């Protein structure tokens, strides 16, 4: 099979011929149709992600495809089923073997490209806003990086949950994407005084932050009493340091969210969230935004779009049937 393989951290993965895998116990093998790219793929390639395997390995954390083989002790799936999987790796290849426990059926209302980019972005935002921050109707949600893969879903889900949404993103095109996703107020990250402008809008009750750095610091200071800041990631490359005494003054809470970690200690919460999201999509309440769809031989181009933040919404890599 063809696969996009990383041979050493810091180098670019290369498209090469690679042995096709065979499913082990409890695994299904997929004929992969599409793979969603994530910022975490870049971290994994650099060797700085929390779950980075040793090279050589195949990046690509989430996929959609068709089951073409079953390993021993697999129940609930049959050859020919369309499924989406958060495998954590091995997605940028024509075939992949994944634990059946991580697979979810794709509803007829969802195409494969959408399914490949759905789980992590929507799952992260839903768990962050619903389970971790307990966002309430009428509260003000500030979304940083609001035009990225997860940011747009946070805008959309926050609006569905009844919040007033302030979206912060860089440039007119990205802000327009956030407006289409439902944002009530738009702030240009390149020009706005974030702290001042958010406070002028009444402050933030919940902050959704995949960016870190200076934007986190400004949002922290723009929070209302009992505000909750959800740390999703650090796309800026700068991990902020929090002074505990500042938390005390306004009774603030800083909450971490690592979506994939729930598979280890509370998989029921993660699968329940995905079931809710699939229902919302089937009901037409979610409108996933796919920024770019590229073939496997242009996967490096897709990673570069992520690296340079030139995408709005998800980037999905497709594989030939």
PDB file of C-alpha atoms in Angstrom:
ATOM      1  CA  UNK A   1       0.000   0.000   0.000  1.00  0.00           C
ATOM      2  CA  UNK A   2       0.987   3.659  -0.276  1.00  0.00           C
ATOM      3  CA  UNK A   3       1.588   5.461   2.983  1.00  0.00           C
ATOM      4  CA  UNK A   4       2.918   8.813   4.190  1.00  0.00           C
ATOM      5  CA  UNK A   5       5.705   7.689   6.543  1.00  0.00           C
ATOM      6  CA  UNK A   6       7.803   9.682   9.011  1.00  0.00           C
ATOM      7  CA  UNK A   7      11.282   8.157   9.267  1.00  0.00           C
ATOM      8  CA  UNK A   8      12.758  10.565  11.817  1.00  0.00           C
ATOM      9  CA  UNK A   9      11.476  13.402  13.985  1.00  0.00           C
ATOM     10  CA  UNK A  10      11.963  16.815  12.413  1.00  0.00           C
ATOM     11  CA  UNK A  11      12.092  15.477   8.866  1.00  0.00           C
ATOM     12  CA  UNK A  12       9.196  15.655   6.439  1.00  0.00           C
ATOM     13  CA  UNK A  13       7.209  12.452   6.004  1.00  0.00           C
ATOM     14  CA  UNK A  14       7.526  10.850   2.579  1.00  0.00           C
ATOM     15  CA  UNK A  15       5.048   8.986   0.402  1.00  0.00           C
ATOM     16  CA  UNK A  16       6.315   5.448  -0.005  1.00  0.00           C
ATOM     17  CA  UNK A  17       5.306   1.822  -0.501  1.00  0.00           C
ATOM     18  CA  UNK A  18       4.646   0.228   2.889  1.00  0.00           C
ATOM     19  CA  UNK A  19       3.461  -3.228   3.984  1.00  0.00           C
ATOM     20  CA  UNK A  20      -0.301  -3.427   4.408  1.00  0.00           C
ATOM     21  CA  UNK A  21      -1.229  -4.292   8.011  1.00  0.00           C
ATOM     22  CA  UNK A  22      -3.272  -7.259   9.217  1.00  0.00           C
ATOM     23  CA  UNK A  23      -5.817  -6.778  12.013  1.00  0.00           C
ATOM     24  CA  UNK A  24      -4.996  -8.171  15.427  1.00  0.00           C
ATOM     25  CA  UNK A  25      -7.366  -9.234  18.162  1.00  0.00           C
ATOM     26  CA  UNK A  26     -10.119  -6.680  18.675  1.00  0.00           C
ATOM     27  CA  UNK A  27      -9.114  -4.730  15.575  1.00  0.00           C
ATOM     28  CA  UNK A  28     -10.748  -3.857  12.283  1.00  0.00           C
ATOM     29  CA  UNK A  29      -8.886  -3.070   9.073  1.00  0.00           C
ATOM     30  CA  UNK A  30     -10.119  -0.125   7.065  1.00  0.00           C
ATOM     31  CA  UNK A  31      -9.787   0.752   3.422  1.00  0.00           C
ATOM     32  CA  UNK A  32      -9.158   4.388   4.306  1.00  0.00           C
ATOM     33  CA  UNK A  33     -11.087   6.892   2.207  1.00  0.00           C
ATOM     34  CA  UNK A  34     -10.188  10.149   3.970  1.00  0.00           C
ATOM     35  CA  UNK A  35      -7.963  11.388   6.809  1.00  0.00           C
ATOM     36  CA  UNK A  36      -8.429  14.631   8.730  1.00  0.00           C
ATOM     37  CA  UNK A  37      -5.313  16.630   9.569  1.00  0.00           C
ATOM     38  CA  UNK A  38      -4.812  18.222  12.980  1.00  0.00           C
ATOM     39  CA  UNK A  39      -2.280  20.559  14.570  1.00  0.00           C
ATOM     40  CA  UNK A  40      -1.275  17.625  16.758  1.00  0.00           C
ATOM     41  CA  UNK A  41       0.039  15.883  13.626  1.00  0.00           C
ATOM     42  CA  UNK A  42       2.645  18.645  13.322  1.00  0.00           C
ATOM     43  CA  UNK A  43       3.646  18.191  16.957  1.00  0.00           C
ATOM     44  CA  UNK A  44       3.909  14.429  16.481  1.00  0.00           C
ATOM     45  CA  UNK A  45       6.149  14.892  13.429  1.00  0.00           C
ATOM     46  CA  UNK A  46       8.408  17.181  15.492  1.00  0.00           C
ATOM     47  CA  UNK A  47       8.405  14.701  18.367  1.00  0.00           C
ATOM     48  CA  UNK A  48       6.812  17.092  20.854  1.00  0.00           C
ATOM     49  CA  UNK A  49       3.301  15.621  21.156  1.00  0.00           C
ATOM     50  CA  UNK A  50       2.371  13.886  24.410  1.00  0.00           C
ATOM     51  CA  UNK A  51       1.627  10.585  22.631  1.00  0.00           C
ATOM     52  CA  UNK A  52       4.387  10.591  20.018  1.00  0.00           C
ATOM     53  CA  UNK A  53       5.477   7.113  18.864  1.00  0.00           C
ATOM     54  CA  UNK A  54       9.037   6.286  17.880  1.00  0.00           C
ATOM     55  CA  UNK A  55       9.743   6.559  14.119  1.00  0.00           C
ATOM     56  CA  UNK A  56       9.089   5.170  11.673  1.00  0.00           C
ATOM     57  CA  UNK A  57       5.346   5.732  11.868  1.00  0.00           C
ATOM     58  CA  UNK A  58       2.438   6.975   9.772  1.00  0.00           C
ATOM     59  CA  UNK A  59       0.821  10.257  10.925  1.00  0.00           C
ATOM     60  CA  UNK A  60      -2.886  10.936  10.628  1.00  0.00           C
ATOM     61  CA  UNK A  61      -5.030  10.850  13.759  1.00  0.00           C
ATOM     62  CA  UNK A  62      -8.599  10.487  12.457  1.00  0.00           C
ATOM     63  CA  UNK A  63      -9.975   8.648   9.458  1.00  0.00           C
ATOM     64  CA  UNK A  64     -13.086   7.530   7.650  1.00  0.00           C
ATOM     65  CA  UNK A  65     -13.272   4.390   5.581  1.00  0.00           C
ATOM     66  CA  UNK A  66     -14.828   1.018   4.899  1.00  0.00           C
ATOM     67  CA  UNK A  67     -14.207  -2.090   6.984  1.00  0.00           C
ATOM     68  CA  UNK A  68     -12.478  -4.676   4.778  1.00  0.00           C
ATOM     69  CA  UNK A  69     -11.259  -7.207   7.378  1.00  0.00           C
ATOM     70  CA  UNK A  70     -12.030  -8.194  10.975  1.00  0.00           C
ATOM     71  CA  UNK A  71      -9.577  -9.404  13.580  1.00  0.00           C
ATOM     72  CA  UNK A  72     -10.422 -12.090  16.166  1.00  0.00           C
ATOM     73  CA  UNK A  73     -12.970 -11.206  18.851  1.00  0.00           C
ATOM     74  CA  UNK A  74     -14.496  -8.279  16.949  1.00  0.00           C
ATOM     75  CA  UNK A  75     -18.245  -7.881  17.335  1.00  0.00           C
ATOM     76  CA  UNK A  76     -20.607  -5.152  16.193  1.00  0.00           C
ATOM     77  CA  UNK A  77     -18.960  -4.539  12.816  1.00  0.00           C
ATOM     78  CA  UNK A  78     -19.088  -6.260   9.445  1.00  0.00           C
ATOM     79  CA  UNK A  79     -17.052  -6.048   6.263  1.00  0.00           C
ATOM     80  CA  UNK A  80     -18.445  -3.164   4.210  1.00  0.00           C
ATOM     81  CA  UNK A  81     -19.458  -0.967   7.154  1.00  0.00           C
ATOM     82  CA  UNK A  82     -18.631   2.730   6.860  1.00  0.00           C
ATOM     83  CA  UNK A  83     -16.901   3.915  10.037  1.00  0.00           C
ATOM     84  CA  UNK A  84     -14.917   6.817  11.442  1.00  0.00           C
ATOM     85  CA  UNK A  85     -12.015   6.149  13.809  1.00  0.00           C
ATOM     86  CA  UNK A  86      -9.830   8.216  16.084  1.00  0.00           C
ATOM     87  CA  UNK A  87      -6.741   6.019  15.901  1.00  0.00           C
ATOM     88  CA  UNK A  88      -4.173   8.573  17.009  1.00  0.00           C
ATOM     89  CA  UNK A  89      -1.886   7.641  14.084  1.00  0.00           C
ATOM     90  CA  UNK A  90      -1.706   5.516  10.880  1.00  0.00           C
ATOM     91  CA  UNK A  91      -4.324   7.544   9.001  1.00  0.00           C
ATOM     92  CA  UNK A  92      -2.293   8.759   6.012  1.00  0.00           C
ATOM     93  CA  UNK A  93      -2.260   5.391   4.277  1.00  0.00           C
ATOM     94  CA  UNK A  94      -4.460   3.320   2.018  1.00  0.00           C
ATOM     95  CA  UNK A  95      -5.158   0.759   4.776  1.00  0.00           C
ATOM     96  CA  UNK A  96      -5.035   0.913   8.562  1.00  0.00           C
ATOM     97  CA  UNK A  97      -5.806  -1.370  11.508  1.00  0.00           C
ATOM     98  CA  UNK A  98      -7.555   0.161  14.504  1.00  0.00           C
ATOM     99  CA  UNK A  99      -9.154  -0.981  17.746  1.00  0.00           C
ATOM    100  CA  UNK A 100     -12.816  -1.621  17.080  1.00  0.00           C
ATOM    101  CA  UNK A 101     -13.637   0.114  20.362  1.00  0.00           C
ATOM    102  CA  UNK A 102     -12.521   3.399  18.797  1.00  0.00           C
ATOM    103  CA  UNK A 103     -14.757   3.110  15.731  1.00  0.00           C
ATOM    104  CA  UNK A 104     -18.162   4.713  15.272  1.00  0.00           C
ATOM    105  CA  UNK A 105     -20.580   4.140  12.434  1.00  0.00           C
ATOM    106  CA  UNK A 106     -20.989   6.947   9.924  1.00  0.00           C
ATOM    107  CA  UNK A 107     -24.639   7.952   9.426  1.00  0.00           C
ATOM    108  CA  UNK A 108     -26.033   8.058   5.906  1.00  0.00           C
ATOM    109  CA  UNK A 109     -26.409  11.831   6.264  1.00  0.00           C
ATOM    110  CA  UNK A 110     -22.614  12.291   6.500  1.00  0.00           C
ATOM    111  CA  UNK A 111     -20.100  11.880   3.663  1.00  0.00           C
ATOM    112  CA  UNK A 112     -16.636  10.396   4.199  1.00  0.00           C
ATOM    113  CA  UNK A 113     -14.723  13.682   3.922  1.00  0.00           C
ATOM    114  CA  UNK A 114     -16.895  15.270   6.602  1.00  0.00           C
ATOM    115  CA  UNK A 115     -16.612  12.171   8.812  1.00  0.00           C
ATOM    116  CA  UNK A 116     -12.813  12.180   8.572  1.00  0.00           C
ATOM    117  CA  UNK A 117     -12.614  15.700   9.961  1.00  0.00           C
ATOM    118  CA  UNK A 118     -15.501  15.536  12.410  1.00  0.00           C
ATOM    119  CA  UNK A 119     -14.464  13.624  15.514  1.00  0.00           C
ATOM    120  CA  UNK A 120     -11.543  15.551  16.993  1.00  0.00           C
ATOM    121  CA  UNK A 121     -12.666  19.086  16.190  1.00  0.00           C
ATOM    122  CA  UNK A 122     -16.300  18.719  17.217  1.00  0.00           C
ATOM    123  CA  UNK A 123     -15.540  16.251  19.993  1.00  0.00           C
ATOM    124  CA  UNK A 124     -12.942  18.553  21.541  1.00  0.00           C
ATOM    125  CA  UNK A 125     -15.217  21.573  21.526  1.00  0.00           C
ATOM    126  CA  UNK A 126     -18.277  19.738  22.813  1.00  0.00           C
ATOM    127  CA  UNK A 127     -16.435  18.092  25.719  1.00  0.00           C
ATOM    128  CA  UNK A 128     -14.668  21.358  26.529  1.00  0.00           C
ATOM    129  CA  UNK A 129     -17.763  23.524  26.578  1.00  0.00           C
ATOM    130  CA  UNK A 130     -20.317  21.055  27.919  1.00  0.00           C
ATOM    131  CA  UNK A 131     -18.486  18.631  30.197  1.00  0.00           C
ATOM    132  CA  UNK A 132     -15.556  20.762  31.396  1.00  0.00           C
ATOM    133  CA  UNK A 133     -16.722  24.395  31.395  1.00  0.00           C
ATOM    134  CA  UNK A 134     -20.465  23.757  31.881  1.00  0.00           C
ATOM    135  CA  UNK A 135     -21.292  26.606  29.515  1.00  0.00           C
ATOM    136  CA  UNK A 136     -24.753  28.015  30.255  1.00  0.00           C
ATOM    137  CA  UNK A 137     -27.299  29.763  28.005  1.00  0.00           C
ATOM    138  CA  UNK A 138     -26.804  33.525  28.110  1.00  0.00           C
ATOM    139  CA  UNK A 139     -23.135  33.376  29.092  1.00  0.00           C
ATOM    140  CA  UNK A 140     -20.446  35.035  26.985  1.00  0.00           C
ATOM    141  CA  UNK A 141     -17.985  32.689  25.293  1.00  0.00           C
ATOM    142  CA  UNK A 142     -14.698  34.033  23.917  1.00  0.00           C
ATOM    143  CA  UNK A 143     -13.148  31.744  21.282  1.00  0.00           C
ATOM    144  CA  UNK A 144      -9.485  32.317  20.410  1.00  0.00           C
ATOM    145  CA  UNK A 145      -8.185  30.926  17.127  1.00  0.00           C
ATOM    146  CA  UNK A 146     -11.799  31.018  16.048  1.00  0.00           C
ATOM    147  CA  UNK A 147     -11.213  30.144  12.383  1.00  0.00           C
ATOM    148  CA  UNK A 148      -9.092  27.053  12.959  1.00  0.00           C
ATOM    149  CA  UNK A 149     -10.221  23.437  12.871  1.00  0.00           C
ATOM    150  CA  UNK A 150     -11.348  23.389  16.508  1.00  0.00           C
ATOM    151  CA  UNK A 151     -12.077  27.105  16.849  1.00  0.00           C
ATOM    152  CA  UNK A 152     -14.873  27.126  14.301  1.00  0.00           C
ATOM    153  CA  UNK A 153     -16.546  24.181  15.995  1.00  0.00           C
ATOM    154  CA  UNK A 154     -16.341  25.985  19.352  1.00  0.00           C
ATOM    155  CA  UNK A 155     -18.109  28.995  17.834  1.00  0.00           C
ATOM    156  CA  UNK A 156     -20.801  26.771  16.324  1.00  0.00           C
ATOM    157  CA  UNK A 157     -21.365  24.599  19.401  1.00  0.00           C
ATOM    158  CA  UNK A 158     -21.235  27.580  21.773  1.00  0.00           C
ATOM    159  CA  UNK A 159     -23.982  29.244  19.781  1.00  0.00           C
ATOM    160  CA  UNK A 160     -26.036  26.033  19.782  1.00  0.00           C
ATOM    161  CA  UNK A 161     -25.698  25.915  23.568  1.00  0.00           C
ATOM    162  CA  UNK A 162     -27.176  29.408  23.843  1.00  0.00           C
ATOM    163  CA  UNK A 163     -24.051  31.486  24.498  1.00  0.00           C
ATOM    164  CA  UNK A 164     -23.192  34.905  23.155  1.00  0.00           C
ATOM    165  CA  UNK A 165     -20.013  34.237  21.149  1.00  0.00           C
ATOM    166  CA  UNK A 166     -17.036  36.556  20.672  1.00  0.00           C
ATOM    167  CA  UNK A 167     -14.707  35.199  17.983  1.00  0.00           C
ATOM    168  CA  UNK A 168     -11.050  36.228  17.755  1.00  0.00           C
ATOM    169  CA  UNK A 169      -9.119  35.352  14.590  1.00  0.00           C
ATOM    170  CA  UNK A 170      -6.542  36.941  12.319  1.00  0.00           C
ATOM    171  CA  UNK A 171      -7.779  38.787   9.243  1.00  0.00           C
ATOM    172  CA  UNK A 172     -11.039  39.507   7.455  1.00  0.00           C
ATOM    173  CA  UNK A 173     -11.363  36.133   5.707  1.00  0.00           C
ATOM    174  CA  UNK A 174     -11.006  34.158   8.932  1.00  0.00           C
ATOM    175  CA  UNK A 175     -13.384  36.451  10.772  1.00  0.00           C
ATOM    176  CA  UNK A 176     -15.947  35.970   8.013  1.00  0.00           C
ATOM    177  CA  UNK A 177     -15.689  32.190   8.509  1.00  0.00           C
ATOM    178  CA  UNK A 178     -16.333  32.699  12.235  1.00  0.00           C
ATOM    179  CA  UNK A 179     -19.313  34.936  11.460  1.00  0.00           C
ATOM    180  CA  UNK A 180     -20.790  32.214   9.234  1.00  0.00           C
ATOM    181  CA  UNK A 181     -20.321  29.737  12.089  1.00  0.00           C
ATOM    182  CA  UNK A 182     -22.526  31.924  14.296  1.00  0.00           C
ATOM    183  CA  UNK A 183     -20.254  34.416  16.092  1.00  0.00           C
ATOM    184  CA  UNK A 184     -22.035  37.486  17.486  1.00  0.00           C
ATOM    185  CA  UNK A 185     -18.918  39.691  17.761  1.00  0.00           C
ATOM    186  CA  UNK A 186     -15.665  39.582  15.773  1.00  0.00           C
ATOM    187  CA  UNK A 187     -12.215  40.687  16.948  1.00  0.00           C
ATOM    188  CA  UNK A 188      -9.191  40.766  14.646  1.00  0.00           C
ATOM    189  CA  UNK A 189      -6.283  39.123  16.471  1.00  0.00           C
ATOM    190  CA  UNK A 190      -3.848  41.120  14.336  1.00  0.00           C
ATOM    191  CA  UNK A 191      -5.105  44.557  15.376  1.00  0.00           C
ATOM    192  CA  UNK A 192      -7.462  44.346  18.361  1.00  0.00           C
ATOM    193  CA  UNK A 193      -6.576  45.191  21.938  1.00  0.00           C
ATOM    194  CA  UNK A 194      -8.118  41.917  23.063  1.00  0.00           C
ATOM    195  CA  UNK A 195      -8.376  42.666  26.772  1.00  0.00           C
ATOM    196  CA  UNK A 196      -9.933  46.112  26.282  1.00  0.00           C
ATOM    197  CA  UNK A 197     -12.380  45.075  23.575  1.00  0.00           C
ATOM    198  CA  UNK A 198     -13.622  41.959  25.354  1.00  0.00           C
ATOM    199  CA  UNK A 199     -14.162  43.954  28.553  1.00  0.00           C
ATOM    200  CA  UNK A 200     -16.049  46.593  26.544  1.00  0.00           C
ATOM    201  CA  UNK A 201     -18.380  43.802  25.402  1.00  0.00           C
ATOM    202  CA  UNK A 202     -19.101  42.845  29.003  1.00  0.00           C
ATOM    203  CA  UNK A 203     -16.225  40.441  29.642  1.00  0.00           C
ATOM    204  CA  UNK A 204     -15.969  36.693  29.102  1.00  0.00           C
ATOM    205  CA  UNK A 205     -17.570  33.999  31.228  1.00  0.00           C
ATOM    206  CA  UNK A 206     -15.836  31.168  29.349  1.00  0.00           C
ATOM    207  CA  UNK A 207     -12.647  31.324  27.246  1.00  0.00           C
ATOM    208  CA  UNK A 208     -11.853  28.595  24.707  1.00  0.00           C
ATOM    209  CA  UNK A 209      -8.120  28.749  23.986  1.00  0.00           C
ATOM    210  CA  UNK A 210      -6.197  26.630  21.471  1.00  0.00           C
ATOM    211  CA  UNK A 211      -3.619  29.435  21.040  1.00  0.00           C
ATOM    212  CA  UNK A 212      -1.896  30.240  24.353  1.00  0.00           C
ATOM    213  CA  UNK A 213       0.722  32.967  24.640  1.00  0.00           C
ATOM    214  CA  UNK A 214      -0.231  36.629  24.706  1.00  0.00           C
ATOM    215  CA  UNK A 215      -3.832  35.938  23.694  1.00  0.00           C
ATOM    216  CA  UNK A 216      -4.321  33.748  26.770  1.00  0.00           C
ATOM    217  CA  UNK A 217      -2.894  36.489  28.987  1.00  0.00           C
ATOM    218  CA  UNK A 218      -5.236  39.112  27.516  1.00  0.00           C
ATOM    219  CA  UNK A 219      -8.277  36.812  27.743  1.00  0.00           C
ATOM    220  CA  UNK A 220      -7.393  35.896  31.324  1.00  0.00           C
ATOM    221  CA  UNK A 221      -7.558  39.562  32.292  1.00  0.00           C
ATOM    222  CA  UNK A 222     -10.849  40.044  30.425  1.00  0.00           C
ATOM    223  CA  UNK A 223     -12.682  37.322  32.346  1.00  0.00           C
ATOM    224  CA  UNK A 224     -15.664  38.025  34.533  1.00  0.00           C
ATOM    225  CA  UNK A 225     -15.756  36.769  38.146  1.00  0.00           C
ATOM    226  CA  UNK A 226     -16.056  32.961  38.206  1.00  0.00           C
ATOM    227  CA  UNK A 227     -14.865  32.813  34.604  1.00  0.00           C
ATOM    228  CA  UNK A 228     -13.583  29.508  33.223  1.00  0.00           C
ATOM    229  CA  UNK A 229     -10.651  29.310  30.827  1.00  0.00           C
ATOM    230  CA  UNK A 230     -10.304  26.075  28.854  1.00  0.00           C
ATOM    231  CA  UNK A 231      -6.780  25.274  27.674  1.00  0.00           C
ATOM    232  CA  UNK A 232      -6.995  23.285  24.432  1.00  0.00           C
ATOM    233  CA  UNK A 233      -3.491  23.756  23.006  1.00  0.00           C
ATOM    234  CA  UNK A 234      -0.680  26.169  22.273  1.00  0.00           C
ATOM    235  CA  UNK A 235      -0.680  26.961  18.553  1.00  0.00           C
ATOM    236  CA  UNK A 236       1.322  30.118  19.290  1.00  0.00           C
ATOM    237  CA  UNK A 237       4.170  27.974  20.586  1.00  0.00           C
ATOM    238  CA  UNK A 238       4.065  29.846  23.898  1.00  0.00           C
ATOM    239  CA  UNK A 239       2.759  28.012  26.980  1.00  0.00           C
ATOM    240  CA  UNK A 240       1.485  30.667  29.410  1.00  0.00           C
ATOM    241  CA  UNK A 241       2.383  30.627  33.088  1.00  0.00           C
ATOM    242  CA  UNK A 242      -0.497  31.298  35.489  1.00  0.00           C
ATOM    243  CA  UNK A 243      -0.078  33.138  38.773  1.00  0.00           C
ATOM    244  CA  UNK A 244      -2.279  31.462  41.355  1.00  0.00           C
ATOM    245  CA  UNK A 245      -3.003  34.707  43.192  1.00  0.00           C
ATOM    246  CA  UNK A 246      -4.643  36.095  40.045  1.00  0.00           C
ATOM    247  CA  UNK A 247      -7.019  33.131  40.055  1.00  0.00           C
ATOM    248  CA  UNK A 248      -8.076  34.027  43.581  1.00  0.00           C
ATOM    249  CA  UNK A 249      -8.960  37.654  42.916  1.00  0.00           C
ATOM    250  CA  UNK A 250     -11.847  36.884  40.547  1.00  0.00           C
ATOM    251  CA  UNK A 251     -12.426  33.239  41.528  1.00  0.00           C
ATOM    252  CA  UNK A 252     -11.303  32.027  38.116  1.00  0.00           C
ATOM    253  CA  UNK A 253     -10.845  28.431  36.999  1.00  0.00           C
ATOM    254  CA  UNK A 254      -8.376  27.187  34.383  1.00  0.00           C
ATOM    255  CA  UNK A 255      -9.402  23.832  32.914  1.00  0.00           C
ATOM    256  CA  UNK A 256      -7.342  21.517  30.745  1.00  0.00           C
ATOM    257  CA  UNK A 257      -8.852  19.460  27.953  1.00  0.00           C
ATOM    258  CA  UNK A 258      -7.126  16.591  26.153  1.00  0.00           C
ATOM    259  CA  UNK A 259      -9.899  14.928  24.175  1.00  0.00           C
ATOM    260  CA  UNK A 260      -8.082  11.687  23.419  1.00  0.00           C
ATOM    261  CA  UNK A 261      -7.253  11.196  27.085  1.00  0.00           C
ATOM    262  CA  UNK A 262     -10.892  10.392  27.837  1.00  0.00           C
ATOM    263  CA  UNK A 263     -10.459   7.123  25.948  1.00  0.00           C
ATOM    264  CA  UNK A 264      -8.187   5.985  28.770  1.00  0.00           C
ATOM    265  CA  UNK A 265     -10.253   6.884  31.837  1.00  0.00           C
ATOM    266  CA  UNK A 266     -13.829   7.856  30.820  1.00  0.00           C
ATOM    267  CA  UNK A 267     -14.544   6.496  27.315  1.00  0.00           C
ATOM    268  CA  UNK A 268     -18.279   6.624  28.066  1.00  0.00           C
ATOM    269  CA  UNK A 269     -18.146  10.425  28.219  1.00  0.00           C
ATOM    270  CA  UNK A 270     -16.348  10.629  24.891  1.00  0.00           C
ATOM    271  CA  UNK A 271     -18.620   8.177  23.072  1.00  0.00           C
ATOM    272  CA  UNK A 272     -21.723   9.821  24.552  1.00  0.00           C
ATOM    273  CA  UNK A 273     -20.522  13.189  23.311  1.00  0.00           C
ATOM    274  CA  UNK A 274     -19.896  11.816  19.813  1.00  0.00           C
ATOM    275  CA  UNK A 275     -23.367  10.275  19.753  1.00  0.00           C
ATOM    276  CA  UNK A 276     -24.867  13.678  20.591  1.00  0.00           C
ATOM    277  CA  UNK A 277     -22.813  15.347  17.871  1.00  0.00           C
ATOM    278  CA  UNK A 278     -23.772  12.756  15.257  1.00  0.00           C
ATOM    279  CA  UNK A 279     -27.435  13.360  16.143  1.00  0.00           C
ATOM    280  CA  UNK A 280     -26.977  17.113  15.831  1.00  0.00           C
ATOM    281  CA  UNK A 281     -25.398  16.660  12.408  1.00  0.00           C
ATOM    282  CA  UNK A 282     -28.208  14.360  11.264  1.00  0.00           C
ATOM    283  CA  UNK A 283     -30.703  17.003  12.403  1.00  0.00           C
ATOM    284  CA  UNK A 284     -28.918  19.649  10.317  1.00  0.00           C
ATOM    285  CA  UNK A 285     -27.794  21.630  13.364  1.00  0.00           C
ATOM    286  CA  UNK A 286     -24.061  21.378  12.567  1.00  0.00           C
ATOM    287  CA  UNK A 287     -22.460  22.603   9.349  1.00  0.00           C
ATOM    288  CA  UNK A 288     -18.839  21.376   9.247  1.00  0.00           C
ATOM    289  CA  UNK A 289     -16.485  23.644   7.335  1.00  0.00           C
ATOM    290  CA  UNK A 290     -13.827  21.886   5.265  1.00  0.00           C
ATOM    291  CA  UNK A 291     -11.174  24.332   4.154  1.00  0.00           C
ATOM    292  CA  UNK A 292      -9.148  22.110   1.796  1.00  0.00           C
ATOM    293  CA  UNK A 293      -9.539  18.606   0.360  1.00  0.00           C
ATOM    294  CA  UNK A 294      -6.253  17.254  -1.047  1.00  0.00           C
ATOM    295  CA  UNK A 295      -5.100  13.861  -2.368  1.00  0.00           C
ATOM    296  CA  UNK A 296      -2.546  11.746  -0.490  1.00  0.00           C
ATOM    297  CA  UNK A 297       0.359  12.855  -2.676  1.00  0.00           C
ATOM    298  CA  UNK A 298      -0.287  16.437  -1.523  1.00  0.00           C
ATOM    299  CA  UNK A 299      -0.405  15.618   2.195  1.00  0.00           C
ATOM    300  CA  UNK A 300       2.727  17.678   2.870  1.00  0.00           C
ATOM    301  CA  UNK A 301       0.951  20.678   1.325  1.00  0.00           C
ATOM    302  CA  UNK A 302      -1.909  20.122   3.753  1.00  0.00           C
ATOM    303  CA  UNK A 303       0.489  20.026   6.713  1.00  0.00           C
ATOM    304  CA  UNK A 304       2.093  23.250   5.496  1.00  0.00           C
ATOM    305  CA  UNK A 305      -1.329  24.922   5.380  1.00  0.00           C
ATOM    306  CA  UNK A 306      -1.724  23.984   9.043  1.00  0.00           C
ATOM    307  CA  UNK A 307       1.822  25.055   9.897  1.00  0.00           C
ATOM    308  CA  UNK A 308       1.341  28.517   8.363  1.00  0.00           C
ATOM    309  CA  UNK A 309      -2.263  28.893   9.603  1.00  0.00           C
ATOM    310  CA  UNK A 310      -3.664  29.471   6.125  1.00  0.00           C
ATOM    311  CA  UNK A 311      -6.674  27.222   6.567  1.00  0.00           C
ATOM    312  CA  UNK A 312     -10.149  28.010   7.852  1.00  0.00           C
ATOM    313  CA  UNK A 313     -11.851  24.889   9.113  1.00  0.00           C
ATOM    314  CA  UNK A 314     -10.537  21.364   8.546  1.00  0.00           C
ATOM    315  CA  UNK A 315      -8.025  20.041   6.029  1.00  0.00           C
ATOM    316  CA  UNK A 316      -8.849  16.537   4.786  1.00  0.00           C
ATOM    317  CA  UNK A 317      -6.647  14.202   2.764  1.00  0.00           C
ATOM    318  CA  UNK A 318      -8.435  11.788   0.432  1.00  0.00           C
ATOM    319  CA  UNK A 319      -7.254   8.415  -0.849  1.00  0.00           C
ATOM    320  CA  UNK A 320      -8.225   6.811  -4.155  1.00  0.00           C
ATOM    321  CA  UNK A 321     -10.977   4.210  -4.094  1.00  0.00           C
TER     322      UNK A 321
END
